[in-house]
C-alpha cells in the first residue's frame, strides 16, 4: 500500500476532507497512525485513516510524501475512527474535531515527552547467581543489591539508594547492566488487589447480576439499573467488570466528576490494582498521557473516568457502565456537543459490549425507555432494580418545613425553627451537617413568601424569569413577557419578591446564630482553583469544620460517615428553575442529598425547607419514592408536550451585530414557515415555532437570537429537523449559527 488518506490537524471547513499522500519506500504506515505531512508551505500533523494502492484520482505528480510517522503504533483504533465518523454526523462537527476527542490533547504538537528511567538488571541468569553472591561475601551492601535484582530488573535509583558505591562497583565490573526504559507516570501508587474486602452479595445484587451477566457474556444488552442510594451499586459494577476481564475484554466506568468520587476510584484500585486506569481532570498532562498509553497497550483494561473517558482506547470492549446516569455532566458543554450516554451506547453496539446505565434517580428520559410501550429513538432499555439499602440500613428521615408558616410566625431568617433546633442538636453531639442551596446566578423568579405563589408562564407551565433590564418577566421557552406583579395575584400579600438566598448569605446567618462554629463554603467562588474542590472536601472529611455549605456541586456521590444532618435551605430555587426539568432536578437533588445523610451507623435526618410543601416532587422525594414521582411527572410532560414526548430544538444565532442576529433569526423562521406552506404534512411535526431573543440575550459581548422549535418526537427523526440542520450548516458572514437538539439548558 503506497498511499495514505490523511485528515490534517487543522480545524477549518475548507480543509475538512481527506488528503492523499504517498508513503515513501521503507516507511511503515498503518491505518490509525498519526503522521507528519507537508501542507502548503507548512508541516502539519495528521491522521492516516486509510491506505490504498492508488492515489485515488489525484495526479501522481501532485501527491506529496508523508514526512514521518509520529508514533510507531496506530494511536487511533479502527473502532474509534468509526465512532468519530458517527460523531461528525451526529454533532455536525468536522472529522478532525471528532478525532481529537479520541486522543489525549497533549499528544498533539508533541507536547508530552515520554519519560525514561534507568533500569538495572543482572548480567547473568539464575545459574551463576549463587557464585556471584558468594564472591561478595565481604560486601553486604553489594549482596543486598544482588538479592534485590534476583527478582528481576529494578530502577537504578532504588539500588543507588541502597549503596551508591556498591552499585557503581557492580556496574563497572559488568555484573549489573543498565538500560533506559520508558516509565509510566502513574497517578496512583500500585496496589495489589485485595481479595479480603470481597463482601458477600445481597440478594438484590445477586439478582441483578444474574440478569446482566449472560448478555455481557454474549456481548450485547442495554440495561438501566435503578438502585436506591446505598443499595450497593458499586459492588455490582465491580462484579460485572470482573466478568468482562475474565472474558478477556475491557470495561469503562463513567462517573460524573471523578474528583468528587474518590471513593469509587479507591474501591476499583483496591480490587483491580494495576488493571485499573483513572482518567480525570486533576491529572497532569503527562499522567493523563501515560494512563492513556497503559490503556492503549492493554496493560490497563478497566477505565474509570469522567465524560471523555467514553473514548478510551480499549480494544475488545465488553462493558460500559454509566454511574449516576441522570447527571448533566454527561452532556458535553463545548463543541462537539455529544452526550456520553449516547456515545457509550453506540460504542457498545458497535463493539459488542453491554451498556449499563445506573442511578438512584434515573432521568425521566432514560426511565421512559424502560417502559413497555414507549418508543424512543435510542431504543428500549431493560430495567433491573435494587429497591433496598445494603444490610437493611434505613433510609434517612426526611422532614418538610413549610416556610410560609415561618413567615407567618415572624421568622424571616433563612433558617426555620426546625432546622435551627436540629442543627444545634447535631453540633452538640459533635457530628457534622451539610447545608444545600441551589442558585444559579442568571435566573431569578418571583414568588410570594406568604402563600408560595410563583409567577409562571400560562402557556408553558415553567417559572418566568425576572430580567432587571427592562424590569420584565420573561418565559424562557416561548418568549412571552409580563410586568412583575406588585402584590400577590393569589393572596394579595405585598411579600412578593425576587427569590434568592446565596451560599454566602447562608454562611453569614449560620455564624450569626452559631458563633464559633467552623464552616466550609463550596460554590463557584470558592472552588476556582484546580484542586480547590478536593481540598475543601478533604478538610471537611478530616473534621476541620462541622458544617459544609454548598451548591448542588456537593450533592454527588460523597460519603461522609459523620454527617447526620442535611438541610436543603431552599428547595424552591430548584423547583422554579426556568426549565421544564425543574421538578426532576428538585426530586433528584433532594433524594441524592438525602442519600448523603447517615450512610454509616447513625441514622440521618434531612430537612427540606420550601414555600411549596405540597409539591409532588418534594413529597415524593421525602418518601424517596421514584416511581410515584415518575408517574406524575411523566403525565405532566405528556400534557405539556415536553420531552420525551417532544424534541426541543433551536437554531441559535450569535453575532456582535445585534441587527444581523435578529434579522437572521427572522429570515430562518420565515424560511421554515415557507417550507410548511409548501409541505403541509411537515407542519404537523411541529408543535410551535418562533424566532425570538435567546433567554440570555448577550453573552461575551455578542447578541443572541434563536428560532425555537418544539417538534413531536414520534418515530423517525422529523424532516423539519433536517431542514433546520441544513440552515444551521450554512456559513454566514459575521455570525455564528448553531443547531441544538434537547440541549442541557437553553440559556
Ligand atoms: P450506592 O452506590 O448504591 O449508593 P454503594 O455502592 O456506595 O451504594 O454502597 C453502599 C455501602 O454498602 C458501601 O459502604 C458498601 O461498601 C456497602 N456494601 C455494598 N455491597 C455490600 C454487600 N454485599 N455487603 C456488605 N456491604 C456492602
Ligand atoms: Zn401570595
Ligand atoms: Zn411560555
Short mmCIF file of C-alpha atoms in Angstrom, two decimals, residues 299-665:
data_model
loop_
_atom_site.label_atom_id
_atom_site.label_comp_id
_atom_site.label_asym_id
_atom_site.label_seq_id
_atom_site.Cartn_x
_atom_site.Cartn_y
_atom_site.Cartn_z
CA UNK A 299 -2.00 -3.06 30.30
CA UNK A 300 -4.97 -1.44 31.99
CA UNK A 301 -8.27 -2.93 30.97
CA UNK A 302 -10.55 -1.15 33.43
CA UNK A 303 -11.02 2.57 32.83
CA UNK A 304 -12.65 4.87 35.35
CA UNK A 305 -13.24 8.40 34.27
CA UNK A 306 -15.50 11.32 33.56
CA UNK A 307 -17.37 12.02 30.31
CA UNK A 308 -14.44 11.92 27.91
CA UNK A 309 -13.30 8.50 29.15
CA UNK A 310 -16.02 7.09 26.90
CA UNK A 311 -13.40 7.48 24.15
CA UNK A 312 -10.75 5.46 26.00
CA UNK A 313 -8.71 3.33 23.59
CA UNK A 314 -9.86 -0.06 24.84
CA UNK A 315 -9.65 -2.94 22.46
CA UNK A 316 -12.20 -5.72 22.83
CA UNK A 317 -14.59 -3.59 24.83
CA UNK A 318 -17.03 -5.71 26.82
CA UNK A 319 -18.84 -3.28 29.09
CA UNK A 320 -19.60 0.38 29.67
CA UNK A 321 -21.16 1.46 32.96
CA UNK A 322 -22.57 4.96 33.39
CA UNK A 323 -22.91 5.74 37.09
CA UNK A 324 -25.37 8.47 38.16
CA UNK A 325 -26.67 8.46 34.61
CA UNK A 326 -29.02 11.39 35.30
CA UNK A 327 -26.13 13.83 35.69
CA UNK A 328 -25.91 16.78 33.33
CA UNK A 329 -22.16 16.47 33.17
CA UNK A 330 -22.54 13.66 30.63
CA UNK A 331 -23.52 16.29 28.10
CA UNK A 332 -20.50 17.99 26.64
CA UNK A 333 -20.76 21.73 27.13
CA UNK A 334 -18.49 22.58 24.25
CA UNK A 335 -18.40 21.79 20.59
CA UNK A 336 -18.72 18.97 19.55
CA UNK A 337 -21.71 18.65 21.85
CA UNK A 338 -22.06 14.96 22.44
CA UNK A 339 -23.96 13.01 25.07
CA UNK A 340 -21.58 10.49 26.64
CA UNK A 341 -24.50 8.12 27.31
CA UNK A 342 -25.38 8.00 23.62
CA UNK A 343 -21.76 7.59 22.64
CA UNK A 344 -21.47 4.76 25.15
CA UNK A 345 -24.48 3.06 23.64
CA UNK A 346 -23.12 3.46 20.15
CA UNK A 347 -19.74 2.03 21.18
CA UNK A 348 -21.36 -0.94 22.86
CA UNK A 349 -23.48 -1.72 19.82
CA UNK A 350 -20.54 -1.39 17.51
CA UNK A 351 -18.00 -3.30 19.58
CA UNK A 352 -20.21 -5.94 21.17
CA UNK A 353 -20.45 -4.65 24.70
CA UNK A 354 -23.08 -4.40 27.40
CA UNK A 355 -24.35 -0.96 28.38
CA UNK A 356 -25.36 -0.42 32.00
CA UNK A 357 -26.85 2.94 32.95
CA UNK A 358 -27.38 3.29 36.70
CA UNK A 359 -28.85 5.77 39.16
CA UNK A 360 -30.92 6.20 42.28
CA UNK A 361 -32.80 8.91 40.39
CA UNK A 362 -32.77 7.93 36.71
CA UNK A 363 -33.54 10.72 34.33
CA UNK A 364 -37.10 10.72 33.14
CA UNK A 365 -35.96 10.29 29.57
CA UNK A 366 -33.95 7.18 30.43
CA UNK A 367 -36.55 5.60 32.68
CA UNK A 368 -39.19 6.08 29.99
CA UNK A 369 -37.11 3.92 27.66
CA UNK A 370 -37.58 1.04 30.08
CA UNK A 371 -41.38 1.26 29.86
CA UNK A 372 -43.10 -1.41 27.76
CA UNK A 373 -44.78 0.77 25.15
CA UNK A 374 -42.55 3.78 24.94
CA UNK A 375 -40.93 4.44 21.60
CA UNK A 376 -37.59 6.15 21.71
CA UNK A 377 -35.09 6.97 19.02
CA UNK A 378 -32.45 5.35 21.21
CA UNK A 379 -34.36 2.10 21.57
CA UNK A 380 -35.54 0.28 24.67
CA UNK A 381 -33.69 -0.48 27.91
CA UNK A 382 -34.21 -3.41 30.27
CA UNK A 383 -34.92 -2.31 33.82
CA UNK A 384 -33.21 -4.02 36.77
CA UNK A 385 -33.79 -2.83 40.31
CA UNK A 386 -32.29 -2.70 43.78
CA UNK A 387 -35.01 -1.17 45.95
CA UNK A 388 -33.36 -1.78 49.34
CA UNK A 389 -30.29 -0.48 51.11
CA UNK A 390 -27.49 -2.89 51.96
CA UNK A 391 -27.84 -4.66 55.32
CA UNK A 392 -31.25 -3.19 55.91
CA UNK A 393 -29.77 0.22 56.74
CA UNK A 394 -32.66 2.64 56.96
CA UNK A 395 -33.19 5.48 54.56
CA UNK A 396 -32.92 8.80 56.35
CA UNK A 397 -35.96 10.59 57.72
CA UNK A 398 -36.93 13.50 55.52
CA UNK A 399 -38.98 16.31 57.03
CA UNK A 400 -40.58 19.06 55.01
CA UNK A 401 -40.77 22.50 56.59
CA UNK A 402 -43.37 24.96 55.34
CA UNK A 403 -41.58 28.30 55.10
CA UNK A 404 -44.86 30.22 54.69
CA UNK A 405 -45.66 29.30 58.28
CA UNK A 406 -42.27 30.58 59.41
CA UNK A 407 -43.03 33.93 57.85
CA UNK A 408 -46.46 33.97 59.47
CA UNK A 409 -44.72 33.43 62.81
CA UNK A 410 -42.44 36.35 62.11
CA UNK A 411 -39.31 34.35 61.29
CA UNK A 412 -37.68 35.93 58.25
CA UNK A 413 -34.33 34.21 58.67
CA UNK A 414 -33.04 31.62 56.19
CA UNK A 415 -33.28 29.01 58.98
CA UNK A 416 -36.62 27.64 60.05
CA UNK A 417 -37.09 26.92 63.73
CA UNK A 418 -36.94 23.20 62.98
CA UNK A 419 -33.65 23.39 61.08
CA UNK A 420 -32.09 25.58 63.75
CA UNK A 421 -33.03 23.14 66.53
CA UNK A 422 -31.81 20.13 64.58
CA UNK A 423 -28.57 21.89 63.74
CA UNK A 424 -28.00 22.78 67.36
CA UNK A 425 -28.54 19.17 68.43
CA UNK A 426 -26.27 17.81 65.68
CA UNK A 427 -23.46 20.21 66.57
CA UNK A 428 -23.84 19.42 70.28
CA UNK A 429 -23.37 15.72 69.54
CA UNK A 430 -20.15 16.58 67.76
CA UNK A 431 -21.48 15.38 64.39
CA UNK A 432 -21.37 17.12 61.02
CA UNK A 433 -24.04 18.84 58.93
CA UNK A 434 -24.38 19.87 55.30
CA UNK A 435 -26.46 22.79 54.07
CA UNK A 436 -27.50 22.98 50.44
CA UNK A 437 -28.56 25.94 48.49
CA UNK A 438 -29.11 25.82 44.80
CA UNK A 439 -28.98 29.08 43.00
CA UNK A 440 -27.88 29.86 39.54
CA UNK A 441 -26.66 33.37 39.07
CA UNK A 442 -28.55 34.26 35.96
CA UNK A 443 -32.03 33.20 36.95
CA UNK A 444 -34.40 34.77 39.38
CA UNK A 445 -38.04 34.02 39.76
CA UNK A 446 -40.77 35.93 41.53
CA UNK A 447 -42.57 34.29 44.41
CA UNK A 448 -44.88 35.14 47.28
CA UNK A 449 -43.46 34.45 50.71
CA UNK A 450 -46.92 34.39 52.27
CA UNK A 451 -48.59 31.78 50.10
CA UNK A 452 -45.84 30.35 47.91
CA UNK A 453 -47.35 31.55 44.62
CA UNK A 454 -44.81 31.64 41.78
CA UNK A 455 -45.32 33.55 38.56
CA UNK A 456 -45.39 31.01 35.73
CA UNK A 457 -45.95 31.21 32.02
CA UNK A 458 -49.58 30.28 31.33
CA UNK A 459 -48.56 28.61 28.07
CA UNK A 460 -45.55 26.64 29.18
CA UNK A 461 -46.01 25.94 32.87
CA UNK A 462 -42.46 26.92 33.75
CA UNK A 463 -41.39 29.76 36.03
CA UNK A 464 -40.91 33.08 34.35
CA UNK A 465 -37.56 34.74 34.80
CA UNK A 466 -37.07 38.28 36.04
CA UNK A 467 -34.90 40.47 33.84
CA UNK A 468 -33.57 43.54 35.53
CA UNK A 469 -33.00 45.33 32.26
CA UNK A 470 -36.49 46.29 31.26
CA UNK A 471 -37.99 45.24 34.63
CA UNK A 472 -39.87 42.43 32.96
CA UNK A 473 -40.70 38.76 33.47
CA UNK A 474 -39.95 36.54 30.50
CA UNK A 475 -40.67 32.91 29.64
CA UNK A 476 -37.53 31.16 28.50
CA UNK A 477 -39.44 28.82 26.26
CA UNK A 478 -41.97 30.87 24.34
CA UNK A 479 -40.68 34.39 24.88
CA UNK A 480 -43.87 35.69 26.48
CA UNK A 481 -43.32 38.81 28.57
CA UNK A 482 -45.18 40.25 31.54
CA UNK A 483 -44.85 43.04 34.09
CA UNK A 484 -43.84 41.71 37.51
CA UNK A 485 -46.77 41.97 39.93
CA UNK A 486 -46.57 44.38 42.92
CA UNK A 487 -48.92 42.29 45.03
CA UNK A 488 -49.52 38.55 45.02
CA UNK A 489 -52.22 37.64 42.46
CA UNK A 490 -53.20 34.70 44.66
CA UNK A 491 -53.41 36.14 48.17
CA UNK A 492 -52.84 39.85 47.79
CA UNK A 493 -49.75 39.90 50.02
CA UNK A 494 -47.10 42.50 49.33
CA UNK A 495 -44.44 39.97 50.32
CA UNK A 496 -43.99 39.04 46.70
CA UNK A 497 -40.45 39.44 45.55
CA UNK A 498 -37.44 38.16 43.77
CA UNK A 499 -36.32 34.99 45.27
CA UNK A 500 -32.80 34.13 46.19
CA UNK A 501 -30.53 33.35 49.05
CA UNK A 502 -26.95 32.57 48.14
CA UNK A 503 -24.42 30.40 49.89
CA UNK A 504 -22.79 33.49 51.32
CA UNK A 505 -25.99 34.65 52.92
CA UNK A 506 -26.47 31.22 54.50
CA UNK A 507 -22.95 31.26 55.87
CA UNK A 508 -23.48 34.68 57.42
CA UNK A 509 -26.73 33.53 59.00
CA UNK A 510 -25.01 30.44 60.36
CA UNK A 511 -22.26 32.46 62.03
CA UNK A 512 -24.81 34.84 63.47
CA UNK A 513 -26.81 32.02 65.07
CA UNK A 514 -23.91 29.73 65.90
CA UNK A 515 -20.89 31.87 66.70
CA UNK A 516 -17.64 29.95 66.69
CA UNK A 517 -18.87 27.00 64.61
CA UNK A 518 -16.46 26.24 61.81
CA UNK A 519 -17.86 26.12 58.28
CA UNK A 520 -16.60 25.46 54.78
CA UNK A 521 -18.34 27.05 51.82
CA UNK A 522 -18.28 25.46 48.37
CA UNK A 523 -19.59 27.33 45.39
CA UNK A 524 -18.28 28.73 42.15
CA UNK A 525 -16.43 31.47 44.07
CA UNK A 526 -14.50 29.20 46.41
CA UNK A 527 -13.72 26.33 44.04
CA UNK A 528 -11.97 28.19 41.27
CA UNK A 529 -8.54 26.62 41.67
CA UNK A 530 -7.50 23.29 40.21
CA UNK A 531 -7.55 21.32 43.45
CA UNK A 532 -9.93 23.51 45.44
CA UNK A 533 -12.77 21.00 45.31
CA UNK A 534 -10.82 18.12 46.71
CA UNK A 535 -9.00 20.30 49.25
CA UNK A 536 -12.21 21.66 50.74
CA UNK A 537 -13.84 18.24 50.82
CA UNK A 538 -10.79 16.69 52.45
CA UNK A 539 -10.79 19.40 55.10
CA UNK A 540 -14.42 18.64 55.85
CA UNK A 541 -13.77 14.91 55.94
CA UNK A 542 -10.94 15.45 58.43
CA UNK A 543 -13.38 17.33 60.61
CA UNK A 544 -11.80 20.77 60.26
CA UNK A 545 -15.27 22.24 60.12
CA UNK A 546 -18.60 20.98 61.37
CA UNK A 547 -20.77 22.49 58.67
CA UNK A 548 -20.38 22.30 54.90
CA UNK A 549 -22.37 24.86 52.93
CA UNK A 550 -22.63 24.45 49.20
CA UNK A 551 -24.49 24.41 45.94
CA UNK A 552 -25.61 21.18 44.32
CA UNK A 553 -21.98 20.55 43.41
CA UNK A 554 -21.61 18.86 46.81
CA UNK A 555 -24.64 16.61 46.38
CA UNK A 556 -22.93 13.99 44.25
CA UNK A 557 -21.69 10.60 45.38
CA UNK A 558 -19.98 11.83 48.53
CA UNK A 559 -19.66 9.63 51.53
CA UNK A 560 -19.08 11.40 54.84
CA UNK A 561 -19.68 9.00 57.72
CA UNK A 562 -20.01 11.78 60.31
CA UNK A 563 -22.74 13.72 58.52
CA UNK A 564 -26.07 13.08 60.22
CA UNK A 565 -27.97 16.21 59.27
CA UNK A 566 -28.63 17.65 55.85
CA UNK A 567 -30.55 20.86 55.32
CA UNK A 568 -31.96 21.85 51.95
CA UNK A 569 -32.24 25.55 52.66
CA UNK A 570 -34.47 26.46 49.74
CA UNK A 571 -35.85 23.67 47.62
CA UNK A 572 -37.77 26.31 45.68
CA UNK A 573 -34.65 27.56 43.98
CA UNK A 574 -34.54 24.27 42.10
CA UNK A 575 -38.29 23.80 41.75
CA UNK A 576 -38.51 27.09 39.96
CA UNK A 577 -35.64 26.92 37.56
CA UNK A 578 -36.83 28.27 34.23
CA UNK A 579 -36.56 24.78 32.81
CA UNK A 580 -39.17 22.13 32.10
CA UNK A 581 -36.96 19.71 34.06
CA UNK A 582 -37.06 21.77 37.26
CA UNK A 583 -39.30 19.26 39.07
CA UNK A 584 -37.00 16.46 38.04
CA UNK A 585 -33.97 18.42 39.25
CA UNK A 586 -35.61 19.13 42.60
CA UNK A 587 -36.53 15.49 43.08
CA UNK A 588 -33.02 14.38 42.17
CA UNK A 589 -31.38 16.93 44.41
CA UNK A 590 -33.36 16.01 47.49
CA UNK A 591 -33.00 12.25 47.02
CA UNK A 592 -29.29 12.46 46.27
CA UNK A 593 -28.71 14.84 49.15
CA UNK A 594 -30.70 12.63 51.49
CA UNK A 595 -28.50 9.76 50.39
CA UNK A 596 -25.59 11.65 51.99
CA UNK A 597 -27.05 11.71 55.47
CA UNK A 598 -26.41 8.83 57.82
CA UNK A 599 -24.57 6.49 55.44
CA UNK A 600 -22.72 4.87 58.32
CA UNK A 601 -24.25 3.52 61.51
CA UNK A 602 -26.14 6.57 62.74
CA UNK A 603 -29.47 7.33 61.14
CA UNK A 604 -29.65 10.56 59.21
CA UNK A 605 -32.11 13.43 59.23
CA UNK A 606 -32.90 15.61 56.24
CA UNK A 607 -34.80 18.86 56.50
CA UNK A 608 -36.23 20.36 53.34
CA UNK A 609 -37.38 23.98 53.55
CA UNK A 610 -39.88 25.12 50.95
CA UNK A 611 -42.69 27.53 50.22
CA UNK A 612 -44.45 24.77 48.29
CA UNK A 613 -44.68 21.84 50.72
CA UNK A 614 -47.42 20.05 48.76
CA UNK A 615 -45.37 19.94 45.59
CA UNK A 616 -45.37 16.39 44.20
CA UNK A 617 -41.62 16.36 43.53
CA UNK A 618 -40.85 17.34 47.09
CA UNK A 619 -43.37 14.98 48.62
CA UNK A 620 -42.17 12.04 46.55
CA UNK A 621 -38.54 12.89 47.30
CA UNK A 622 -39.28 12.97 51.02
CA UNK A 623 -40.56 9.40 50.72
CA UNK A 624 -37.70 8.51 48.33
CA UNK A 625 -40.42 7.29 46.00
CA UNK A 626 -39.08 7.50 42.47
CA UNK A 627 -41.97 5.68 40.88
CA UNK A 628 -44.60 7.99 42.33
CA UNK A 629 -42.61 10.96 41.11
CA UNK A 630 -42.14 9.40 37.70
CA UNK A 631 -45.86 8.75 37.22
CA UNK A 632 -46.88 12.31 37.98
CA UNK A 633 -44.07 13.94 36.08
CA UNK A 634 -44.46 11.70 33.07
CA UNK A 635 -48.12 12.65 32.77
CA UNK A 636 -47.30 16.31 33.19
CA UNK A 637 -44.79 16.04 30.35
CA UNK A 638 -47.37 14.33 28.19
CA UNK A 639 -49.92 17.06 28.84
CA UNK A 640 -47.44 19.89 28.46
CA UNK A 641 -45.87 18.34 25.37
CA UNK A 642 -42.38 18.27 26.80
CA UNK A 643 -39.66 15.67 26.21
CA UNK A 644 -39.65 12.71 25.92
CA UNK A 645 -42.91 13.39 24.03
CA UNK A 646 -41.33 16.20 22.08
CA UNK A 647 -37.92 17.33 20.92
CA UNK A 648 -36.88 20.83 21.90
CA UNK A 649 -34.69 22.32 19.26
CA UNK A 650 -33.38 25.70 18.33
CA UNK A 651 -31.23 27.43 15.80
CA UNK A 652 -29.07 29.74 17.87
CA UNK A 653 -27.52 32.79 16.28
CA UNK A 654 -24.70 34.73 17.89
CA UNK A 655 -23.24 37.89 16.46
CA UNK A 656 -21.54 41.09 17.52
CA UNK A 657 -24.12 42.77 15.31
CA UNK A 658 -27.49 42.62 17.06
CA UNK A 659 -29.45 43.68 13.98
CA UNK A 660 -27.85 40.93 11.94
CA UNK A 661 -28.61 38.26 14.55
CA UNK A 662 -32.21 39.35 14.73
CA UNK A 663 -32.75 39.52 11.01
CA UNK A 664 -31.17 36.10 10.52
CA UNK A 665 -33.50 34.61 13.13
#
